[in-house]
C-alpha positions as a printed NumPy array, in Angstrom:
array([[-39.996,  -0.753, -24.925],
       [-41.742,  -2.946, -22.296],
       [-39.499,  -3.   , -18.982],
       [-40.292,  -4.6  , -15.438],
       [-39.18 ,  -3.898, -12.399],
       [-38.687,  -5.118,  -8.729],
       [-36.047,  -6.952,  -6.954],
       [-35.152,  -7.526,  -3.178],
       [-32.963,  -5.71 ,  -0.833],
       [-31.434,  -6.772,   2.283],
       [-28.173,  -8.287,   3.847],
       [-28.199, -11.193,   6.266],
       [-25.761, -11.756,   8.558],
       [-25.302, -15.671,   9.054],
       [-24.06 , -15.35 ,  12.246],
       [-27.281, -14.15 ,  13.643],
       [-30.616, -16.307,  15.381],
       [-32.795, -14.08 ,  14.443],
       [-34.685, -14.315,  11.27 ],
       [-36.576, -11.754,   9.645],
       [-39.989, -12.315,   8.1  ],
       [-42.276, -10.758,   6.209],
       [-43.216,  -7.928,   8.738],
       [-39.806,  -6.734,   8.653],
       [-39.68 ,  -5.689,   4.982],
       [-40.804,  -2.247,   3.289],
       [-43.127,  -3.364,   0.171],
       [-43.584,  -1.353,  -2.927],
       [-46.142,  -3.201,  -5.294],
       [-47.347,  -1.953,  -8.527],
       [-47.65 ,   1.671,  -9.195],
       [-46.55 ,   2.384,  -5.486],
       [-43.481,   1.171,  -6.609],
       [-43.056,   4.171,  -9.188],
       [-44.234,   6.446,  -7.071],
       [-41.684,   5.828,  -4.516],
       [-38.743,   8.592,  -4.566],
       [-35.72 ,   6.049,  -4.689],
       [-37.353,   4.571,  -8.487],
       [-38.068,   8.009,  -9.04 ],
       [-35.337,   7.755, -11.873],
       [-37.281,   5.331, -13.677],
       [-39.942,   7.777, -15.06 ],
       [-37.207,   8.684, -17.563],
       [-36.279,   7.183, -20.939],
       [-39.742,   6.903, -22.517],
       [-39.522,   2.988, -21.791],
       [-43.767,   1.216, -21.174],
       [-43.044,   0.482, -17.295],
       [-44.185,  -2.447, -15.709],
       [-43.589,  -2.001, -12.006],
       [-43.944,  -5.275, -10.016],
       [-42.646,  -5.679,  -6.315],
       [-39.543,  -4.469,  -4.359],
       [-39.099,  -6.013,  -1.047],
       [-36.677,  -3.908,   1.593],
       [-35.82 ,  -4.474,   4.99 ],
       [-32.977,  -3.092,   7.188],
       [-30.095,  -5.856,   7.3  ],
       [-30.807,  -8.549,   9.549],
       [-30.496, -12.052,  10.152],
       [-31.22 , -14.968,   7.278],
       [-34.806, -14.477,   5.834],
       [-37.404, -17.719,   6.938],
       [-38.341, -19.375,   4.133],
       [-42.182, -18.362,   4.441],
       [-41.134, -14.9  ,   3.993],
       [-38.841, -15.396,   1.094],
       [-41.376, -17.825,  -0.66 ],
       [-44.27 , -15.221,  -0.079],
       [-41.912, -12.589,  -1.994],
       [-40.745, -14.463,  -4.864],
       [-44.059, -15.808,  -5.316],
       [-45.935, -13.059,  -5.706],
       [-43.31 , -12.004,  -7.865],
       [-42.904, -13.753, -10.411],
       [-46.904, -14.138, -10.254],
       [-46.769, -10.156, -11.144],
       [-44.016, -10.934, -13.273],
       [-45.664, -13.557, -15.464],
       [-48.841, -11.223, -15.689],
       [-46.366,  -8.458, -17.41 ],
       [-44.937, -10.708, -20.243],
       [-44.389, -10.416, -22.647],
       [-40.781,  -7.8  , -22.124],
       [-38.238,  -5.879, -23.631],
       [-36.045,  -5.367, -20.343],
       [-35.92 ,  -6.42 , -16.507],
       [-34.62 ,  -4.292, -13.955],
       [-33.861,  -6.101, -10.692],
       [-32.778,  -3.288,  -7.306],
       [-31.026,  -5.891,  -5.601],
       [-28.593,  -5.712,  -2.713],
       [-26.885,  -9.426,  -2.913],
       [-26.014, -10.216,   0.341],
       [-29.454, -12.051,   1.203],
       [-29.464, -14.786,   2.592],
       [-32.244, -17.461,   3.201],
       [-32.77 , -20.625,   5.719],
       [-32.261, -23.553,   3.849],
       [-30.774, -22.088,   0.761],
       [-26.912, -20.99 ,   0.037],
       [-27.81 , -18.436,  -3.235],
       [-30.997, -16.944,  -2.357],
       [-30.23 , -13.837,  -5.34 ],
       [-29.268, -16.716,  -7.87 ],
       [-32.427, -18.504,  -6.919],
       [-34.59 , -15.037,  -7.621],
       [-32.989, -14.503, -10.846],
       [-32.859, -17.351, -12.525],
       [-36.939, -17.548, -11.361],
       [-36.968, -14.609, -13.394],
       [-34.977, -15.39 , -16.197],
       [-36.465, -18.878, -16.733],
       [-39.738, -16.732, -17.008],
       [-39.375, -13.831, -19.22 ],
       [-37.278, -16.163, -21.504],
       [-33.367, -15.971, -23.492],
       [-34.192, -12.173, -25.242],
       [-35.102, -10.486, -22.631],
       [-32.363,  -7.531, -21.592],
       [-32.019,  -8.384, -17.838],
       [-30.128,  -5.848, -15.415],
       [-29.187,  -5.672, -11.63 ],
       [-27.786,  -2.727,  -9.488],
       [-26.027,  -4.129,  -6.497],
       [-24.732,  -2.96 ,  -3.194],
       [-20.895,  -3.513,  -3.501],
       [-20.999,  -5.366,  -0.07 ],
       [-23.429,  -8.238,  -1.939],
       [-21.545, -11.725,  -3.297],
       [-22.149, -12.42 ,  -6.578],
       [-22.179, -16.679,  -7.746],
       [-21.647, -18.122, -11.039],
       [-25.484, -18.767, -11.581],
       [-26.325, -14.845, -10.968],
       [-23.627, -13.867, -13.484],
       [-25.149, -16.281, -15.847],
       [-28.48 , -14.768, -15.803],
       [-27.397, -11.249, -16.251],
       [-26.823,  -8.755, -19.37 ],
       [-25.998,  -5.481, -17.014],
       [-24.654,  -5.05 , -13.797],
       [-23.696,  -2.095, -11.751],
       [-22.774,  -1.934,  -8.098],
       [-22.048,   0.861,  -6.   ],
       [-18.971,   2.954,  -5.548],
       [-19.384,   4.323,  -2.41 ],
       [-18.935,   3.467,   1.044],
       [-20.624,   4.949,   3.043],
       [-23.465,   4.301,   0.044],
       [-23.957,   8.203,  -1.109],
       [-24.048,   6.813,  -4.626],
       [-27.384,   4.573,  -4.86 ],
       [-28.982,   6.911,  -7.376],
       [-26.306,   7.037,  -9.554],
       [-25.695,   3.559,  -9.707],
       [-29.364,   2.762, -10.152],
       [-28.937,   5.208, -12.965],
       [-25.893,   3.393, -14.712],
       [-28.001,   0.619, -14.643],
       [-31.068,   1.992, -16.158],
       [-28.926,   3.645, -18.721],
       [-27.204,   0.312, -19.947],
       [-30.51 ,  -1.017, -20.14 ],
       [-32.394,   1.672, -22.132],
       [-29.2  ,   1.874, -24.818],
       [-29.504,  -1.948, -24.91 ],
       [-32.571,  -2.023, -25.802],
       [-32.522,   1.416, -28.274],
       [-29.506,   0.557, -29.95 ],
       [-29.908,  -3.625, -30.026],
       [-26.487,  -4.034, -28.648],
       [-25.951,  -6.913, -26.873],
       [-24.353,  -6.154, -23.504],
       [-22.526,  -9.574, -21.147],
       [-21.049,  -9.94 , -18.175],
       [-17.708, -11.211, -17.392],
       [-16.352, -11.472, -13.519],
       [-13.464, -12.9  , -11.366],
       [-13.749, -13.671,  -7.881],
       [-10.958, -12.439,  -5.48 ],
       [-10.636, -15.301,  -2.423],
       [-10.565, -11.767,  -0.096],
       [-13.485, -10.648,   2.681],
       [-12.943,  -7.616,   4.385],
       [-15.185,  -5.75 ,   6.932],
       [-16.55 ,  -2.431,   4.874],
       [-15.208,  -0.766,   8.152],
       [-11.769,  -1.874,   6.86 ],
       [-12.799,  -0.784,   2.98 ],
       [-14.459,   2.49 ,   3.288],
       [-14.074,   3.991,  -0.037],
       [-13.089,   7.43 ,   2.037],
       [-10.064,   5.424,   3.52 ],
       [ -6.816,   4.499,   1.525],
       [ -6.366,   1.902,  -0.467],
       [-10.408,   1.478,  -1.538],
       [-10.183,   5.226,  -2.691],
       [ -8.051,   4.97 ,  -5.13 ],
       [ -9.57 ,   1.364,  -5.855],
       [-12.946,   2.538,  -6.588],
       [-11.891,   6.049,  -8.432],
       [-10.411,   4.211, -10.68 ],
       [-13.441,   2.565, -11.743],
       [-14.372,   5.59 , -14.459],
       [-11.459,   4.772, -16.209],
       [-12.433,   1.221, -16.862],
       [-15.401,   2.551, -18.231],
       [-13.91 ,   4.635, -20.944],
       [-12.411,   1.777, -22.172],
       [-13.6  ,   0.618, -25.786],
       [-16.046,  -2.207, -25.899],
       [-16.768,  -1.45 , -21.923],
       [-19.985,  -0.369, -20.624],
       [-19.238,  -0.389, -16.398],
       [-16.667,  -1.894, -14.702],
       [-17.326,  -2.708, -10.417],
       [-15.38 ,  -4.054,  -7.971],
       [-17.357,  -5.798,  -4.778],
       [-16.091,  -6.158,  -1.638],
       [-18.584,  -8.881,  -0.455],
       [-19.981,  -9.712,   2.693],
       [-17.805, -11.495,   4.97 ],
       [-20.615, -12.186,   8.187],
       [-22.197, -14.56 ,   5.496],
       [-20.553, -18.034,   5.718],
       [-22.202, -19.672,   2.688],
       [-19.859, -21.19 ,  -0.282],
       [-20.784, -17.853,  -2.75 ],
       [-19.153, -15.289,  -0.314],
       [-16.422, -13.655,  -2.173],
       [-14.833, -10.514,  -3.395],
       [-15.038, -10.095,  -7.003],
       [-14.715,  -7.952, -10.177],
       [-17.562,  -7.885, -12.671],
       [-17.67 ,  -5.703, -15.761],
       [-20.488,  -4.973, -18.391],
       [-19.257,  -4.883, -22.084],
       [-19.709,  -5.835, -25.543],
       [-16.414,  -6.772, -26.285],
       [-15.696,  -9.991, -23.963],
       [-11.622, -10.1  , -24.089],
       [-11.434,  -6.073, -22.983],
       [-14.035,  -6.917, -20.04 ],
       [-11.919,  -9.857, -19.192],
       [ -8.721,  -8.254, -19.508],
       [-10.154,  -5.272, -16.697],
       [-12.023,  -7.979, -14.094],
       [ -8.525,  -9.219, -14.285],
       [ -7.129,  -5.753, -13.416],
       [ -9.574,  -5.111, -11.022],
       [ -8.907,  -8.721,  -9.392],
       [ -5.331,  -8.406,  -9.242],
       [ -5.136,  -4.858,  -7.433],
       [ -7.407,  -5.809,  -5.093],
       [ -5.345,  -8.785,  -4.407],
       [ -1.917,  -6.938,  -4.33 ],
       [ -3.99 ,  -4.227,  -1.543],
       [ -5.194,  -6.937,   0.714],
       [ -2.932,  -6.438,   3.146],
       [ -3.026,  -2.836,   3.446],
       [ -6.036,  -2.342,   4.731],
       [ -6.958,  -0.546,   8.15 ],
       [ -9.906,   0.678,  10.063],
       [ -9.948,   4.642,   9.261],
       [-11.416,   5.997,  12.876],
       [ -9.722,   5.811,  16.306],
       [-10.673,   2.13 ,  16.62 ],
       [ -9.744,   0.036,  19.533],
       [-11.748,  -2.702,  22.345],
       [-14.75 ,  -1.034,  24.679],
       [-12.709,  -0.171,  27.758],
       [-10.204,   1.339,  26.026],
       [-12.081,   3.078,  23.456],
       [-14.011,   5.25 ,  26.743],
       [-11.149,   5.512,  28.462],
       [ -9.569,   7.365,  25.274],
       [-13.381,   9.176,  25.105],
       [-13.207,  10.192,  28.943],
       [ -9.963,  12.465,  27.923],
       [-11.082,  14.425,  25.125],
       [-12.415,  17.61 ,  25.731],
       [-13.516,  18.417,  21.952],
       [-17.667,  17.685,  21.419],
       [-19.739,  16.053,  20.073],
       [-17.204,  12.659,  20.304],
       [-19.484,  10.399,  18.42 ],
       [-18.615,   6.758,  19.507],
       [-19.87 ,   4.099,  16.951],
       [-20.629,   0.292,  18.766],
       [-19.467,  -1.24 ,  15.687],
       [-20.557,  -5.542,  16.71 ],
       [-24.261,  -4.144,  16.968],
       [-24.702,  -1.99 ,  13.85 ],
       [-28.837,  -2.581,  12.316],
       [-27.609,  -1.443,   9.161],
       [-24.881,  -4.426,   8.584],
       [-26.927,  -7.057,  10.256],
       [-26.497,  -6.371,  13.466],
       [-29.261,  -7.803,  16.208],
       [-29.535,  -4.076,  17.75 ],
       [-30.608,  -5.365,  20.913],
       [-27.046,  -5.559,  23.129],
       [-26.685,  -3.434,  26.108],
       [-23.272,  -3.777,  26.938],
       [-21.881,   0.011,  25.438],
       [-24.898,   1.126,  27.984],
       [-23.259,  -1.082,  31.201],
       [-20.133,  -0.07 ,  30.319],
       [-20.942,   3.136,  30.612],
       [-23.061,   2.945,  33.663],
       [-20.222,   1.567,  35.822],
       [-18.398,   4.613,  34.627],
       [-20.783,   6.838,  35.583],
       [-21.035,   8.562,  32.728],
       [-21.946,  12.01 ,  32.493],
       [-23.407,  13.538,  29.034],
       [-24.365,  10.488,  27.049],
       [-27.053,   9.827,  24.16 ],
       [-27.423,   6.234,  23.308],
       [-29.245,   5.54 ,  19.644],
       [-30.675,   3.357,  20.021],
       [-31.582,  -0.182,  21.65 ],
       [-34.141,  -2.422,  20.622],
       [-36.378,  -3.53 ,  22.779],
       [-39.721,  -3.83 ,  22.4  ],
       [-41.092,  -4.968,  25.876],
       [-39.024,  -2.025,  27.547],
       [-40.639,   0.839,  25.424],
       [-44.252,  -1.063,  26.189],
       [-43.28 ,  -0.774,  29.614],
       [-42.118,   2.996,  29.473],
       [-45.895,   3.741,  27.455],
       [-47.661,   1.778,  30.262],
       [-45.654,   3.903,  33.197],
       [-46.048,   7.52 ,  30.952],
       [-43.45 ,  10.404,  30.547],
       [-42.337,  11.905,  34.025],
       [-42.638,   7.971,  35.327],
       [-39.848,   6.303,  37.317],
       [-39.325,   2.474,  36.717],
       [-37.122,  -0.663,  37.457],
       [-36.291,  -1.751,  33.191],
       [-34.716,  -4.1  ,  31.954],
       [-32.849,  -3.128,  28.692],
       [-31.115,  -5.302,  26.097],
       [-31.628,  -9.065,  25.176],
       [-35.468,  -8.139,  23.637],
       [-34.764, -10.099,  20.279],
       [-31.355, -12.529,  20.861],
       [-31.098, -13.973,  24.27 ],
       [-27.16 , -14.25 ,  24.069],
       [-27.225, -10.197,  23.936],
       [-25.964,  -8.589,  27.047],
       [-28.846,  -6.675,  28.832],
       [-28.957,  -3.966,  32.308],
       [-31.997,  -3.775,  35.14 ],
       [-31.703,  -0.128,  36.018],
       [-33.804,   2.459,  37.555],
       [-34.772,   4.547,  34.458],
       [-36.902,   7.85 ,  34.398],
       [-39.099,   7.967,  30.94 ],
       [-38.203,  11.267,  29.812],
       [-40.089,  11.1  ,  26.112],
       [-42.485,   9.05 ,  24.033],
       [-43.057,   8.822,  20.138],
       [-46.081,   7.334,  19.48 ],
       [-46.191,   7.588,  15.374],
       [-49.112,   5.222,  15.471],
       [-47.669,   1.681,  14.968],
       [-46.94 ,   0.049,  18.271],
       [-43.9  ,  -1.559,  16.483],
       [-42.628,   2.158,  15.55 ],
       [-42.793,   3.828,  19.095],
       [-39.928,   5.348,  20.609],
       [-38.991,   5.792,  24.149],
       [-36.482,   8.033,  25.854],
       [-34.721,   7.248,  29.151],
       [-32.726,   9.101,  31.526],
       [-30.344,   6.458,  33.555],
       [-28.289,   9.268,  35.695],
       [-26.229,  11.083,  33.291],
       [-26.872,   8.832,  30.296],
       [-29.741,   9.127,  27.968],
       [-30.727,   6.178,  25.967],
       [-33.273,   6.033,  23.008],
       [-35.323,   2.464,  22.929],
       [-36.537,   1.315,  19.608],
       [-39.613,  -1.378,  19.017],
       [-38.428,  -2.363,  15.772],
       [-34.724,  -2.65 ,  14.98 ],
       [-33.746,   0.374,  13.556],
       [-30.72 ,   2.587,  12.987],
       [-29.608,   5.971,  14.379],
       [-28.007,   7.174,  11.675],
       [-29.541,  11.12 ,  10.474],
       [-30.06 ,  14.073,  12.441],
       [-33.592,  13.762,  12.086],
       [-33.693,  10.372,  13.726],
       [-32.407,  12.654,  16.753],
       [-33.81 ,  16.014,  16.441],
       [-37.253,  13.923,  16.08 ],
       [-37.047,  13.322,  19.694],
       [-35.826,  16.984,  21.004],
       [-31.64 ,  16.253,  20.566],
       [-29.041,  18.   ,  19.081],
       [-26.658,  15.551,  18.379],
       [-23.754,  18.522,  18.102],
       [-24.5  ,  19.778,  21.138],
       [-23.995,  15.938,  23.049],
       [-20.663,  15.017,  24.84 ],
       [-20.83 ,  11.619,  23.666],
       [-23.257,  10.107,  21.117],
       [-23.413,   6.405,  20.677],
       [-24.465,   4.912,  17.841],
       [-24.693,   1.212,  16.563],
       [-22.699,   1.489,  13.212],
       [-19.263,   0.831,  12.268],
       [-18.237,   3.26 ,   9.865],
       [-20.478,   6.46 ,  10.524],
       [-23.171,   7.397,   8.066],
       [-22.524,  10.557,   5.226],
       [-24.951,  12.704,   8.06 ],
       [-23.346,  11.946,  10.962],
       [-19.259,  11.706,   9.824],
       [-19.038,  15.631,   9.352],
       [-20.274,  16.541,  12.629],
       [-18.095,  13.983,  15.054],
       [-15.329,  15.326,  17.011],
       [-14.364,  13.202,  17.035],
       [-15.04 ,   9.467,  15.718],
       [-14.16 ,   6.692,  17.201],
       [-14.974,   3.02 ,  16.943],
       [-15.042,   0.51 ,  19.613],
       [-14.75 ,  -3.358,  19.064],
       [-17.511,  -4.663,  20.344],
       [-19.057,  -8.201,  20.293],
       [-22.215,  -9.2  ,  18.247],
       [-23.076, -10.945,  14.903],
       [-21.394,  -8.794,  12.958],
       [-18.118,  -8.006,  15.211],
       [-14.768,  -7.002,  13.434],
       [-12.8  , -10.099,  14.681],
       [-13.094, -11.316,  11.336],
       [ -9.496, -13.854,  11.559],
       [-12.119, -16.009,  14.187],
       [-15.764, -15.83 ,  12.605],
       [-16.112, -19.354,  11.634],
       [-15.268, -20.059,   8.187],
       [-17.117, -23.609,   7.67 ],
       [-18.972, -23.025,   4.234],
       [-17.13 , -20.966,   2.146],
       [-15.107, -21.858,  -0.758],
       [-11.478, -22.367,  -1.307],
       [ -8.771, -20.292,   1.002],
       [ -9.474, -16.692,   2.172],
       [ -7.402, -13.715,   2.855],
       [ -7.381, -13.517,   6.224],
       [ -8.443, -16.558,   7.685],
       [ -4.932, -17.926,   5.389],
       [ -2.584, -14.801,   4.731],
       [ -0.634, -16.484,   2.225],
       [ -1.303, -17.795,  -1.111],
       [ -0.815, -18.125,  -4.849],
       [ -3.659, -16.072,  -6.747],
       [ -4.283, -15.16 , -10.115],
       [ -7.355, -13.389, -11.414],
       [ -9.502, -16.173, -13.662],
       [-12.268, -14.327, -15.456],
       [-15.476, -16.073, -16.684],
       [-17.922, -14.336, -19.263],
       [-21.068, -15.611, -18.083],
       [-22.82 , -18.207, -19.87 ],
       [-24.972, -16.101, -21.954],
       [-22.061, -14.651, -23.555],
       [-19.845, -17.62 , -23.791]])
């Protein structure tokens, strides 16, 4: 068995000005590609492996259309050198988005379909915050999407995948794809798979699978910051028998649908002021405070300073802020050196609309890795501490903190840009809480515009007929 793989991996918020190019992607090409630890799975199954390229970056603003090009290029050029196949795997995320196009993951498939031809076993693991179109479920024998949210199930789900795949292509069965969209988008901070009603959602997901003629049933939330006509919520289920997998994406539809309204933020969750006046109260440590309109890792710009002013006109005693972006602040805290005393500017580095503070800093560490665009500088503003980035970045292990000489359990109050708090950091706050902040991904979500998408929404209309349609894609039809 001859199988490729590659894919991208990123989620673009629409609502952002900044777009990401080339430099901000992690590249895996050829046999780095198998070497890296999360395709580490791969190496089993006894399948010929044909690694190509995977593309990452930390979510973001749309992709240019240099960057994108350069990718899929090079690609398919890898791609077309592999042929002839047995099986594709694609490690995608599905909430890219690219200037100028509307289905950036429909246009990479299809690329890839239209190359390795009608026989070839194609699958794709997706995060479960990605939207899914007509022309990707047409291209597609497999899919699998995560479970979890926070994502502590990647591995796994790259493994369901991989699985389908190999038995597809051992046994000759032939897999499809049936889906039906669900006119809902939710935040994930309102559809945490910890939180009621997603739990019980998602864990019923296994039982789908059991299901004769099934192979792996999903449910995906989408990605609501994208306003392009393919945002949705969905079901899609793998299968060889197409009326049982239309019968569950109905199922899965239809609860989803019926649920939509009982959704809720699972922290303490309220606006800025409020949120650290609530903060300023508790006694308990370390109360980790997450500045949820900012957050790297759901598209956020990561450059916004307004948690940090907030909290010096409080006068704020205890803090850790991780982190802020801002390049041309942490040059500035190099040039001065550690011990140095400086006016800074901090905030606004990337998105000029981003709140920013001129304050009298002291730089109390640098990180100097070796890159200039992955130094680190630590500043002491009174009694708040704030960690400057020069690429954007999240704050979102221990390590990321105990790199730099923190404990992040021993800290009054820890800011981070997230919404709902990572697997490392959840277990340790005491508590959470989540303040409504602005940015391009902020949780107003009944006044994002809502110019390009499809059809009526749940919320931006609360009430209207729905019933699940499923579609088997086309190669199953």
């Amino acid at each position: 068995m001859r199988i490729a793989i590659g894919g991208i991996h990123t989620e673009c918020s629409t609502y952002s000005p900044v777009l990401m190019v080339q430099e901000d992607f992690r590249v895996f090409r050829g046999v780095d590609l198998l070497e890296a630890e999360y395709f580490s799975i791969l190496r089993e199954g006894g399948a010929e492996l044909l690694p190509l390229l995977h593309a990452r970056a930390v979510p973001g603003g749309p992709i240019s259309r240099a960057a994108y090009d350069a990718f899929k290029d090079e690609f398919l050029e890898r791609l077309k050198t592999a042929l002839p196949l047995d099986g594709l795997y694609l490690a995608m995320h599905g909430a890219m988005n690219v200037e100028g196009m509307d289905d950036a993951e429909g246009d990479w498939i299809s690329s890839a379909r239209a190359l390795v031809g009608p026989d070839v076993v194609v699958a794709a693991s997706y995060d479960l915050h990605g939207n899914v179109s007509q022309t990707i479920i047409d291209q597609l024998d497999i899919f699998a999407a995560y479970r979890t949210a926070p994502h502590i199930d990647v591995r796994e789900t790259m493994v369901r995948a991989w699985t389908m795949l190999n038995k597809a292509l051992k046994t000759g069965e032939k897999p499809g794809v049936a889906w039906a969209k669900i006119p809902v988008l939710l935040p994930g901070e309102k559809t945490s798979t910890e939180d009621e009603p997603a739990k019980s959602l998602y864990a019923a997901l296994p039982d789908y699978d059991a299901r004769s003629g099934v192979w792996d049933a999903n449910f995906m939330i989408g990605y609501v910051w994208a306003d392009e006509p393919r945002a949705t919520a969905c079901a899609v289920v793998t299968g060889t028998d197409k009326a049982a997998a239309k019968a569950i994406a109905t199922e899965i539809a239809q609860s989803y649908w019926d649920a939509r309204q009982d959704f809720r933020f699972g922290p303490v969750t309220e606006p800025l002021d409020t949120i650290l006046g609530i903060a300023e109260r508790t006694a308990t440590r370390p109360i980790i405070l997450a500045d949820s309109g900012d957050n790297p890792t759901g598209g956020g710009v990561g450059d916004r300073a307004d948690v940090l002013a907030a909290l010096i006109e409080r006068n704020w005693q205890g803090a850790l802020l991780g982190g802020i972006t801002d390049r041309p602040a942490v040059d500035a805290c190099f040039a001065a050196g550690e011990g140095a005393a400086l006016f800074l500017k901090i905030g606004g580095s990337l998105d000029p609309q981003s709140p920013s503070v001129t304050v009298e800093a002291r730089v109390v560490k640098l990180d100097d890795p070796g890159a200039a665009d992955q130094r680190q500088a630590v500043v002491a503003i009174g009694g708040i501490t704030v960690i400057l980035a020069a690429r954007r970045r999240p704050y979102h292990m221990i390590s990321d903190f105990t790199r730099l000489g923190f404990n992040p359990k021993e800290v009054r109050l820890l800011v981070v840009k997230s919404g709902y708090l990572s697997p490392e950091l959840a277990p340790i706050a005491n508590p959470n809480f989540m303040a409504l902040t602005e940015g391009v991904i902020n949780q107003d979500i009944e006044n994002l515009p809502n110019r390009r998408r499809d059809g009526d929404f749940y919320p931006w209309k609360p009430d209207f007929d729905y019933s699940p349609t499923p579609v088997l894609s086309a190669r199953w039809r």
